[in-house]
mmCIF file of N, CA and C in Angstrom:
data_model
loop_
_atom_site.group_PDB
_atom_site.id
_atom_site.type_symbol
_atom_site.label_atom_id
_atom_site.label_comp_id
_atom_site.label_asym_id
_atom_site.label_seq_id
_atom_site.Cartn_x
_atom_site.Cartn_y
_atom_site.Cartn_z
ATOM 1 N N UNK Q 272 6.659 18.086 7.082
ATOM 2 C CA UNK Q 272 5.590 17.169 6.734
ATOM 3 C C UNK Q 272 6.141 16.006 5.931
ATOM 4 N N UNK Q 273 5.533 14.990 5.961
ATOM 5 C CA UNK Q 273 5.952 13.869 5.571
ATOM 6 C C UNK Q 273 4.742 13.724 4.080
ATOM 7 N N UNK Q 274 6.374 13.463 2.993
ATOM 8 C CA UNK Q 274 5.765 13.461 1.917
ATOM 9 C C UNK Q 274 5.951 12.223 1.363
ATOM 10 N N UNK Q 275 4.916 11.212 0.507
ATOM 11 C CA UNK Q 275 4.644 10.012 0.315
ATOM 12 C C UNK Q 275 4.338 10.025 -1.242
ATOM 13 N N UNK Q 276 5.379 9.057 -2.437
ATOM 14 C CA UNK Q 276 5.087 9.145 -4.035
ATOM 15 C C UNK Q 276 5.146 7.832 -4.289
ATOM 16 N N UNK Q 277 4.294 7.327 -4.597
ATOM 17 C CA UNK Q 277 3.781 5.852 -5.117
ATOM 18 C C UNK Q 277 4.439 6.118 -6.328
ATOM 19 N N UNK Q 278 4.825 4.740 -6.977
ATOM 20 C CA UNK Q 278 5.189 4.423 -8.445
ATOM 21 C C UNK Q 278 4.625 2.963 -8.479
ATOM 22 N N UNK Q 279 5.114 2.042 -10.097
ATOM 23 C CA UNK Q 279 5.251 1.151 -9.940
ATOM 24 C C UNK Q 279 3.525 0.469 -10.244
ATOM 25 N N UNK Q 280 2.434 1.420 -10.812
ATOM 26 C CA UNK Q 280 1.226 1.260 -11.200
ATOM 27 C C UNK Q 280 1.140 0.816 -12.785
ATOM 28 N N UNK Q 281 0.322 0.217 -13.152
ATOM 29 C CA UNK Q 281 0.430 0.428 -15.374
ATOM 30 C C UNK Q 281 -0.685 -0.896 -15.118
ATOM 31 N N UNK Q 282 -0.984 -1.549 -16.968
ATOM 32 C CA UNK Q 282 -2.037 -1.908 -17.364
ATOM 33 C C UNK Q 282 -1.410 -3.459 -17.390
ATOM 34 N N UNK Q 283 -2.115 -4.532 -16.443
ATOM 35 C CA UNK Q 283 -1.336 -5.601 -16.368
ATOM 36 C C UNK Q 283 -2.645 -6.703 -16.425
ATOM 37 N N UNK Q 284 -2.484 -8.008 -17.437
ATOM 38 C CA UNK Q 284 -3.360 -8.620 -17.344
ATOM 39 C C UNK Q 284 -3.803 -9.769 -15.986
ATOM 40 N N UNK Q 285 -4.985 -10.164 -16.191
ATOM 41 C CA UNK Q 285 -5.192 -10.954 -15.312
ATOM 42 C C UNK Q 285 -4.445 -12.137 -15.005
ATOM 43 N N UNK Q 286 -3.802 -12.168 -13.636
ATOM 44 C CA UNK Q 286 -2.767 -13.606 -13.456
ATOM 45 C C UNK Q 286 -1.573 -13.024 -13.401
ATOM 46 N N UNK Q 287 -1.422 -11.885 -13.930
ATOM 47 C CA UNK Q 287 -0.072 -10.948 -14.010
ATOM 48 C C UNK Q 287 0.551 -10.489 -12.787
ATOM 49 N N UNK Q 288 1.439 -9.554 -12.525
ATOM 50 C CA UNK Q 288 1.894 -9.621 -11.327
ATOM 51 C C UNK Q 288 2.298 -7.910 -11.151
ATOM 52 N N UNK Q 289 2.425 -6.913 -10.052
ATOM 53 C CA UNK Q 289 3.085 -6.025 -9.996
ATOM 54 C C UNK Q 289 3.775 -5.550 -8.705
ATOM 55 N N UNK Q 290 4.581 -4.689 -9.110
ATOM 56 C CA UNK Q 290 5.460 -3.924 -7.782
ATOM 57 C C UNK Q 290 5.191 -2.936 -7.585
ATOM 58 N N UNK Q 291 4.449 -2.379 -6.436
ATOM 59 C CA UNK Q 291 4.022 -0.915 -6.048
ATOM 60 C C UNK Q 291 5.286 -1.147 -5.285
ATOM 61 N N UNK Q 292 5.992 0.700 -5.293
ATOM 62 C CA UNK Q 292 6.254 1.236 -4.178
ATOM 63 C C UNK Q 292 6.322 2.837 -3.931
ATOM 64 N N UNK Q 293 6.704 2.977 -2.407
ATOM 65 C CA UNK Q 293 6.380 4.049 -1.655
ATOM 66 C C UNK Q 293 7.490 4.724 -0.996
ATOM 67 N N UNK Q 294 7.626 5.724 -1.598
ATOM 68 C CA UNK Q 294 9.224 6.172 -1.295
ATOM 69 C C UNK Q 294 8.928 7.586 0.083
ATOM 70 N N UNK Q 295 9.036 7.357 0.840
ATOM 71 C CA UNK Q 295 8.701 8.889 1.678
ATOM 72 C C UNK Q 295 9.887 9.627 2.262
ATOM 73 N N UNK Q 296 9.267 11.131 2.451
ATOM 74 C CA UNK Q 296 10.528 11.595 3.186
ATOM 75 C C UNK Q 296 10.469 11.333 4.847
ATOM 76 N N UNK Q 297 11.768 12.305 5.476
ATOM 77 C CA UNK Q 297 11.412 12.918 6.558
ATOM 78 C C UNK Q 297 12.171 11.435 7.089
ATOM 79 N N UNK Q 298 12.827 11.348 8.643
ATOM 80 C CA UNK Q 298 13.974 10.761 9.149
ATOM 81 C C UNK Q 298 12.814 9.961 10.538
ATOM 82 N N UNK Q 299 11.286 10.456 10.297
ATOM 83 C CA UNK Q 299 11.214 9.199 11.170
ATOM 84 C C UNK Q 299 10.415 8.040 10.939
ATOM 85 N N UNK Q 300 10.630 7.743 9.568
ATOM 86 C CA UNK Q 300 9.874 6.530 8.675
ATOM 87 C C UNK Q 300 9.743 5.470 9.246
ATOM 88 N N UNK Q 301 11.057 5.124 9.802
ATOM 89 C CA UNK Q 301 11.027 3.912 10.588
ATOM 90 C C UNK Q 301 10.385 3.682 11.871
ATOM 91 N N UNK Q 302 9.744 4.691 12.439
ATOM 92 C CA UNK Q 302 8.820 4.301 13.511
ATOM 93 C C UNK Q 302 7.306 4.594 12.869
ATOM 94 N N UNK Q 303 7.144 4.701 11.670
ATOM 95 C CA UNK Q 303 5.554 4.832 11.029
ATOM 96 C C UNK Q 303 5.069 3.303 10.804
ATOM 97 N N UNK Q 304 3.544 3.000 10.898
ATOM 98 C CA UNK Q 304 3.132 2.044 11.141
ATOM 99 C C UNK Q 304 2.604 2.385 9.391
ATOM 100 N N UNK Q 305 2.899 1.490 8.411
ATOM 101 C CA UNK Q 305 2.443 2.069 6.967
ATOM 102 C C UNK Q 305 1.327 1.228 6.227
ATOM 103 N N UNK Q 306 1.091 1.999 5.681
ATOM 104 C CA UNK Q 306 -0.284 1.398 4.708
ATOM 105 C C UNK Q 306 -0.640 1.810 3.559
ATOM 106 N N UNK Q 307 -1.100 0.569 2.440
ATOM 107 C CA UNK Q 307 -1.419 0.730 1.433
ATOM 108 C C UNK Q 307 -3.216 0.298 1.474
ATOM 109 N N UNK Q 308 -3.973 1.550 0.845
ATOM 110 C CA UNK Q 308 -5.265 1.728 0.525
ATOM 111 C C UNK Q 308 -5.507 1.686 -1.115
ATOM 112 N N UNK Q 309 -7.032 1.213 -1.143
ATOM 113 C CA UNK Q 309 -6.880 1.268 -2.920
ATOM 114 C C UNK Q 309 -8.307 1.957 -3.297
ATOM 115 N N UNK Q 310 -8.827 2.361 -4.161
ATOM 116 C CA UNK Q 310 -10.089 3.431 -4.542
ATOM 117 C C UNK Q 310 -10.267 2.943 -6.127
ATOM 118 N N UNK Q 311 -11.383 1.926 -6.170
ATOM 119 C CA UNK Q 311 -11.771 1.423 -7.013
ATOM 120 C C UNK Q 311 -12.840 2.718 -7.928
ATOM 121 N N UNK Q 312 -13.077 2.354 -9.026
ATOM 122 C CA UNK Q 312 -14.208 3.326 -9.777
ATOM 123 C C UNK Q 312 -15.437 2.975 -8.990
ATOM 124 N N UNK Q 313 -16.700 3.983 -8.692
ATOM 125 C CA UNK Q 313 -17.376 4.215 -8.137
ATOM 126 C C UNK Q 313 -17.592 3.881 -6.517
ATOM 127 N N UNK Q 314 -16.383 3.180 -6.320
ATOM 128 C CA UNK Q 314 -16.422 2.657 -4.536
ATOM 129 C C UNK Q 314 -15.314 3.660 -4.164
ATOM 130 N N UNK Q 315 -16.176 3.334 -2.519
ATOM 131 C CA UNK Q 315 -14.960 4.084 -1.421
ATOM 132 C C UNK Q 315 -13.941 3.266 -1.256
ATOM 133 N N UNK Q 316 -12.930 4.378 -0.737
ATOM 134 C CA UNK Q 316 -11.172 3.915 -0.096
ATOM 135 C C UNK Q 316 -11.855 2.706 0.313
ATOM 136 N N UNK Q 317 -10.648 1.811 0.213
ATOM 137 C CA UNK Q 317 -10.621 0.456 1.438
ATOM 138 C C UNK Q 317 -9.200 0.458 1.541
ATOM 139 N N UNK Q 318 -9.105 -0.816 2.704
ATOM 140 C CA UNK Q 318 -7.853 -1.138 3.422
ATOM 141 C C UNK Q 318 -7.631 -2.266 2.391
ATOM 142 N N UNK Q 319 -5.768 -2.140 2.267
ATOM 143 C CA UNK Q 319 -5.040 -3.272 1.546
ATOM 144 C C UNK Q 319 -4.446 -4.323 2.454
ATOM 145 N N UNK Q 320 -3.237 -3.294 2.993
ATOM 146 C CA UNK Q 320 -2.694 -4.198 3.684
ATOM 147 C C UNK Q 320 -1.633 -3.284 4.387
ATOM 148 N N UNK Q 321 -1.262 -3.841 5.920
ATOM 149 C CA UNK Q 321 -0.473 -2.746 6.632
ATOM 150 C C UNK Q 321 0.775 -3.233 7.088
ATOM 151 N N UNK Q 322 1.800 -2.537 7.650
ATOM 152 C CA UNK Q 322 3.073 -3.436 8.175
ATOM 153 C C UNK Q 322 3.689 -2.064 9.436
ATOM 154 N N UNK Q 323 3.880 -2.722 10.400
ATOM 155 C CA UNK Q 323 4.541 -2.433 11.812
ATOM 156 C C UNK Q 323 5.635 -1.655 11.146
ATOM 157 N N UNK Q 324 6.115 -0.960 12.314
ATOM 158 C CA UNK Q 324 7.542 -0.019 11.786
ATOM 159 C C UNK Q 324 8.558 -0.677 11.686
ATOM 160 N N UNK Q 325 8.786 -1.815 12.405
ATOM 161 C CA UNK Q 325 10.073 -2.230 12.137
ATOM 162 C C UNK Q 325 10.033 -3.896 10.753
ATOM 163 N N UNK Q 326 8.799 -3.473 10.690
ATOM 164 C CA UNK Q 326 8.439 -4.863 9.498
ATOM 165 C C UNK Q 326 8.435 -6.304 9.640
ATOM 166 N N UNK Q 327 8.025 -6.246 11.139
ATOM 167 C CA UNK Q 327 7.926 -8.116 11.320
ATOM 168 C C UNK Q 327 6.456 -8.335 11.678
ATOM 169 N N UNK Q 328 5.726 -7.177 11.117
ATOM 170 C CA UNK Q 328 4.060 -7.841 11.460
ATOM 171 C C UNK Q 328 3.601 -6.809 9.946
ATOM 172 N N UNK Q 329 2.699 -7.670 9.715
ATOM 173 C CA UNK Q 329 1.591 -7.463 8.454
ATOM 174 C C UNK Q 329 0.367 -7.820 8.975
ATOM 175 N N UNK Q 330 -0.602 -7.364 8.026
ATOM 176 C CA UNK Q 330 -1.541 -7.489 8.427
ATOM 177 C C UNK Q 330 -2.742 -7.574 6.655
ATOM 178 N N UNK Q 331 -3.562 -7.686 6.138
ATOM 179 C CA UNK Q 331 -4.431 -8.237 4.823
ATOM 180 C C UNK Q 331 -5.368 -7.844 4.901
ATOM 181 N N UNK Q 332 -6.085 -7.456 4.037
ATOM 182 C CA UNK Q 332 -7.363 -7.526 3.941
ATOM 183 C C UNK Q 332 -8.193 -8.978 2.904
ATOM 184 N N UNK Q 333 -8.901 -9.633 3.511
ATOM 185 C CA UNK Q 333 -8.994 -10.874 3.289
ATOM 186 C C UNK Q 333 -9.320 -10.909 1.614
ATOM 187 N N UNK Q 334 -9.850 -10.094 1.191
ATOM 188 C CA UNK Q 334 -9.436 -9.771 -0.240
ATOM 189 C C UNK Q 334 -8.211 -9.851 -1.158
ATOM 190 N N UNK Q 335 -7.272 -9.883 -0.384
ATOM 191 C CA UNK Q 335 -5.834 -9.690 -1.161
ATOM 192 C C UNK Q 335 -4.943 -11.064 -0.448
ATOM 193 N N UNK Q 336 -5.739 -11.214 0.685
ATOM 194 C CA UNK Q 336 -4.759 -12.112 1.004
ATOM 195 C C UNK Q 336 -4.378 -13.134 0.685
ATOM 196 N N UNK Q 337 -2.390 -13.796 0.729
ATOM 197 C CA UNK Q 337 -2.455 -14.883 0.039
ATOM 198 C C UNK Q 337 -1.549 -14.427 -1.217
ATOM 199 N N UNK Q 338 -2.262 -13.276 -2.156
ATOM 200 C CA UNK Q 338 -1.984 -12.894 -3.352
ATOM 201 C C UNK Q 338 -0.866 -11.505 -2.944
ATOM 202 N N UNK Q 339 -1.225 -10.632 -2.243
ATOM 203 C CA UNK Q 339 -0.181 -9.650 -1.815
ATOM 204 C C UNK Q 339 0.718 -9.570 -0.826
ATOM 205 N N UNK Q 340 1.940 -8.939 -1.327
ATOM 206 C CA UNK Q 340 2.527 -8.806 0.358
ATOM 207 C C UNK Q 340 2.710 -7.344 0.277
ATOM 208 N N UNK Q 341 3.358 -7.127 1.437
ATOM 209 C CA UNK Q 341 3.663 -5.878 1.661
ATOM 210 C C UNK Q 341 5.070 -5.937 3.084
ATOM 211 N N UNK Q 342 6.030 -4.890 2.359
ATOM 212 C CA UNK Q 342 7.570 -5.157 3.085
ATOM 213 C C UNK Q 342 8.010 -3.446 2.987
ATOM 214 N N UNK Q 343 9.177 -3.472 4.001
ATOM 215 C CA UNK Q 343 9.958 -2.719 3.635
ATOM 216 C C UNK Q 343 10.972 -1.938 4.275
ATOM 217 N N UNK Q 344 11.457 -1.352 3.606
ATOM 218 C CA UNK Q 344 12.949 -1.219 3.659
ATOM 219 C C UNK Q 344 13.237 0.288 4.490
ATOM 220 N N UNK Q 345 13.368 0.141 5.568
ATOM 221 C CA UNK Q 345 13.585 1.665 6.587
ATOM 222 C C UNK Q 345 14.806 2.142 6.017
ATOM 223 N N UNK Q 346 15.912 1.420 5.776
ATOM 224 C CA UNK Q 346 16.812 2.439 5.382
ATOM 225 C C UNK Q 346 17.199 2.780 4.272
ATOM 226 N N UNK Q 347 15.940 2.808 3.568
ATOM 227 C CA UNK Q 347 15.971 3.601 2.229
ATOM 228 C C UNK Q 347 14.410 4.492 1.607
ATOM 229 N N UNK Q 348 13.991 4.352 3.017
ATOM 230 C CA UNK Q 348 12.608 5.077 3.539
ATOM 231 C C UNK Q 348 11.825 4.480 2.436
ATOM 232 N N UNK Q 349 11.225 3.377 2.343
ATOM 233 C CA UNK Q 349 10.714 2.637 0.955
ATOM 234 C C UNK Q 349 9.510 1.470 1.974
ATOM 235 N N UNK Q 350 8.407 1.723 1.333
ATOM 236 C CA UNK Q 350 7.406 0.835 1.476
ATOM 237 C C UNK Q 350 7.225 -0.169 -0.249
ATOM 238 N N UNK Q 351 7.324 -1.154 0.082
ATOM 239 C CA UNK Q 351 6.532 -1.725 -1.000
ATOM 240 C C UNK Q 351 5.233 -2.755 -1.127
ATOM 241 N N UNK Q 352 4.535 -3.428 -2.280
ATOM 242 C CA UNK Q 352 3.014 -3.698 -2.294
ATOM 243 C C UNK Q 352 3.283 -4.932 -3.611
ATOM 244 N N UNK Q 353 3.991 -6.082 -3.180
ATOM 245 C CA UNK Q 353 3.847 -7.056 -4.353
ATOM 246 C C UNK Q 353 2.759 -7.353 -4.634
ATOM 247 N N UNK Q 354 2.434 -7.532 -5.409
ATOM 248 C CA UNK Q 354 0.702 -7.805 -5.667
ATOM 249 C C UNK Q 354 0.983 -9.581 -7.514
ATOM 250 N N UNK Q 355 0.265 -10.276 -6.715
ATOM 251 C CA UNK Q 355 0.574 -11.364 -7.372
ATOM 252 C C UNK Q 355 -1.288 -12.207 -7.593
ATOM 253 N N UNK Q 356 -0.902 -12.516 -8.863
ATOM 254 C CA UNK Q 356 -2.443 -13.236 -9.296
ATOM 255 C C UNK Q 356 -3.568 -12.412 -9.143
ATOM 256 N N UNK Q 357 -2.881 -10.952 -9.988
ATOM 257 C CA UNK Q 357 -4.114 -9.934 -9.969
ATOM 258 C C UNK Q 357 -4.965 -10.220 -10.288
ATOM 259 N N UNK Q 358 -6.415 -9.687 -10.409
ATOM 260 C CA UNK Q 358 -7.825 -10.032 -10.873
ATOM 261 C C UNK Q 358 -8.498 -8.803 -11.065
ATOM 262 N N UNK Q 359 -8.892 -8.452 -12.048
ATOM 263 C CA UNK Q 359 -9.907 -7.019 -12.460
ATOM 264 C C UNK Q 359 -10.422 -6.735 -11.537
ATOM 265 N N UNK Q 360 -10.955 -7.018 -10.659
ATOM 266 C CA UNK Q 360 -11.246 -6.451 -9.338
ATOM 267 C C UNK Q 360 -10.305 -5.542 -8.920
ATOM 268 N N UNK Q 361 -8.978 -5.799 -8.656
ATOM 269 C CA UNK Q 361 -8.172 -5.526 -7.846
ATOM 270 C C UNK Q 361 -7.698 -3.804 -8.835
ATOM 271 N N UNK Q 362 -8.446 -3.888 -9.796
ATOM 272 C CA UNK Q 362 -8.374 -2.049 -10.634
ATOM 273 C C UNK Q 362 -8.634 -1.542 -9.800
ATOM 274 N N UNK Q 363 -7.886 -0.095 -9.609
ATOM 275 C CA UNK Q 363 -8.001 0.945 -8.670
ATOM 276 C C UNK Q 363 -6.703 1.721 -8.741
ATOM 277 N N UNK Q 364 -6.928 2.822 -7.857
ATOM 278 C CA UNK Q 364 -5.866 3.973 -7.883
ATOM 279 C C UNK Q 364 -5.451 3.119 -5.726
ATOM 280 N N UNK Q 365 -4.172 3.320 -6.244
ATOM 281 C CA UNK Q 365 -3.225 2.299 -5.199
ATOM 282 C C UNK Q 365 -2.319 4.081 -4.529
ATOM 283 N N UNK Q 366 -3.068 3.504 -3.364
ATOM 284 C CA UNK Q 366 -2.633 4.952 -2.021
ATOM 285 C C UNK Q 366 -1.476 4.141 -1.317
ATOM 286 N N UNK Q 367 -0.568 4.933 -0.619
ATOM 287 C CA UNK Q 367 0.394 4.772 -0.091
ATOM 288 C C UNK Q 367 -0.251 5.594 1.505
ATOM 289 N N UNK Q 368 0.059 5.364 2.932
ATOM 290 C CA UNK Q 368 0.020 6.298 3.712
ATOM 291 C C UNK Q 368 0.432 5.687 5.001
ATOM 292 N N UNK Q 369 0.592 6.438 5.963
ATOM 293 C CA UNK Q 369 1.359 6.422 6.720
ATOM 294 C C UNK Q 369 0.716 7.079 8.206
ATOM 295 N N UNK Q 370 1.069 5.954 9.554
ATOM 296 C CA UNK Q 370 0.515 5.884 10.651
ATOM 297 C C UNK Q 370 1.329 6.693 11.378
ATOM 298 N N UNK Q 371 1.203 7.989 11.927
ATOM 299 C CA UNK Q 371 2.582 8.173 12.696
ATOM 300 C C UNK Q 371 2.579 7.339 14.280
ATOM 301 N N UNK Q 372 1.491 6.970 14.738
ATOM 302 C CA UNK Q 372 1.556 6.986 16.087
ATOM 303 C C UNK Q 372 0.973 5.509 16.424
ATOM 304 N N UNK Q 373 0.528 4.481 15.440
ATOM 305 C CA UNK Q 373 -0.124 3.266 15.352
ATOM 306 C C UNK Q 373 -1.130 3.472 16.371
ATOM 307 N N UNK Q 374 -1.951 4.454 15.482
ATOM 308 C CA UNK Q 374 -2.944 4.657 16.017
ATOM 309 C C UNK Q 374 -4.540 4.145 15.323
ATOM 310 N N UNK Q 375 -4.243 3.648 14.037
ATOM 311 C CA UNK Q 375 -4.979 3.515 12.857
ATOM 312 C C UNK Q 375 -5.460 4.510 12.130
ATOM 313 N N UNK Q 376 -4.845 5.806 12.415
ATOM 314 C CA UNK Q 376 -5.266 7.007 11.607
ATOM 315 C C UNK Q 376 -4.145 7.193 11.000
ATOM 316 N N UNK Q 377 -4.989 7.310 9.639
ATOM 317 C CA UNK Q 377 -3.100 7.439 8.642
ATOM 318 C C UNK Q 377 -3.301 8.888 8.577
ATOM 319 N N UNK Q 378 -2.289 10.293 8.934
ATOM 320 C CA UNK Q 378 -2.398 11.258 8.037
ATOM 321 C C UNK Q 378 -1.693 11.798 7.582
ATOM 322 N N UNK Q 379 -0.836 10.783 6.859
ATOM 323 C CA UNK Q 379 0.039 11.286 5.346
ATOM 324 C C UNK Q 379 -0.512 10.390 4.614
ATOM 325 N N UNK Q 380 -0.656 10.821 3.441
ATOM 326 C CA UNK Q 380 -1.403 9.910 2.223
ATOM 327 C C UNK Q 380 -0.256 10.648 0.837
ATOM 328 N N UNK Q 381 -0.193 9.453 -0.199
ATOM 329 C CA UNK Q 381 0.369 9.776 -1.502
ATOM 330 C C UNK Q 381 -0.835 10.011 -2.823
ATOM 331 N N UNK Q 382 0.101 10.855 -3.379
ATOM 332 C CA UNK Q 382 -1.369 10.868 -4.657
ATOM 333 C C UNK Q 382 -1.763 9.608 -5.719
ATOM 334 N N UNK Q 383 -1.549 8.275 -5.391
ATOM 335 C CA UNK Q 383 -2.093 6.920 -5.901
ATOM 336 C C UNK Q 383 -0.993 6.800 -6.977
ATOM 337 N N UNK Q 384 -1.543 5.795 -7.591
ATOM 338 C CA UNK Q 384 -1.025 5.138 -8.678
ATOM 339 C C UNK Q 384 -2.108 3.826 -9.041
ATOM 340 N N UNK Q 385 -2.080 4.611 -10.319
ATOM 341 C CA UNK Q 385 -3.201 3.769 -11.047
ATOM 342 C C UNK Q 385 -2.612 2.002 -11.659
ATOM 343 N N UNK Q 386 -3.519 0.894 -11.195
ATOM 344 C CA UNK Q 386 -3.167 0.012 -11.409
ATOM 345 C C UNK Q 386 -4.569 -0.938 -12.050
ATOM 346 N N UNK Q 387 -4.753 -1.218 -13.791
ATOM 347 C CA UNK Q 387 -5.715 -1.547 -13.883
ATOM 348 C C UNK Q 387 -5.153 -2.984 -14.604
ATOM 349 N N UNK Q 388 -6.187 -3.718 -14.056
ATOM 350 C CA UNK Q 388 -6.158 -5.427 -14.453
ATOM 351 C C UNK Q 388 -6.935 -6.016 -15.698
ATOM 352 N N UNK Q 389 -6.889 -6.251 -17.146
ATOM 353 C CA UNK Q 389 -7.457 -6.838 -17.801
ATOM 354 C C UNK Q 389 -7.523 -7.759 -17.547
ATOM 355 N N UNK Q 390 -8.895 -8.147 -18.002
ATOM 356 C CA UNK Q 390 -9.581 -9.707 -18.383
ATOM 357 C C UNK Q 390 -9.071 -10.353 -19.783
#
């Protein structure tokens, strides 16, 4: 099974900037279609932002876009989630997960990482 550990979460003010990333196991990372989800207080999961297996397509959720990217590095099995000109909104527990078949069903997920934005 493919196991997925976010880091790279903490208490950052508004305008501030951070580095999520997503370290997974297992040797076939590089054909996973990956994604970062985020779970705000009292709202459901939403979509962040996704990237192709070999990392020349992304994709936004018009919420972030602009302000985040998302890249990464197959041969060091590493997803990452720059996140730039945060905004208190953007508080939430930050999921890591993973497409095996680019199918839009992720089912490996990481246990988050909390990322909250002061005003």
């Amino acid at each position: 099974q493919v196991q997925l550990v976010e880091s790279g979460g903490g208490l950052v003010q508004a305008g501030g900037s951070l580095r999520l990333s997503c370290a997974a196991s297992g040797r076939s990372f590089s054909t996973y279609t990956m994604g970062w989800f985020r779970r705000a207080p009292g709202k459901e999961r939403e979509f962040v932002a996704c990237i192709n297996s070999s990392g020349t397509y992304s994709f936004y959720s018009y919420s972030v876009k602009g302000r985040f990217t998302i890249s990464r590095d197959n041969a060091k099995n590493t997803v990452f989630l720059q996140m730039n000109n945060l905004k208190p909104e953007d508080t939430a527990v930050y999921y890591c997960a993973a497409d095996p078949r680019d199918t839009g069903v992720y089912a490996y997920w990481g246990q988050g990482t909390q990322v909250t934005v002061s005003s």
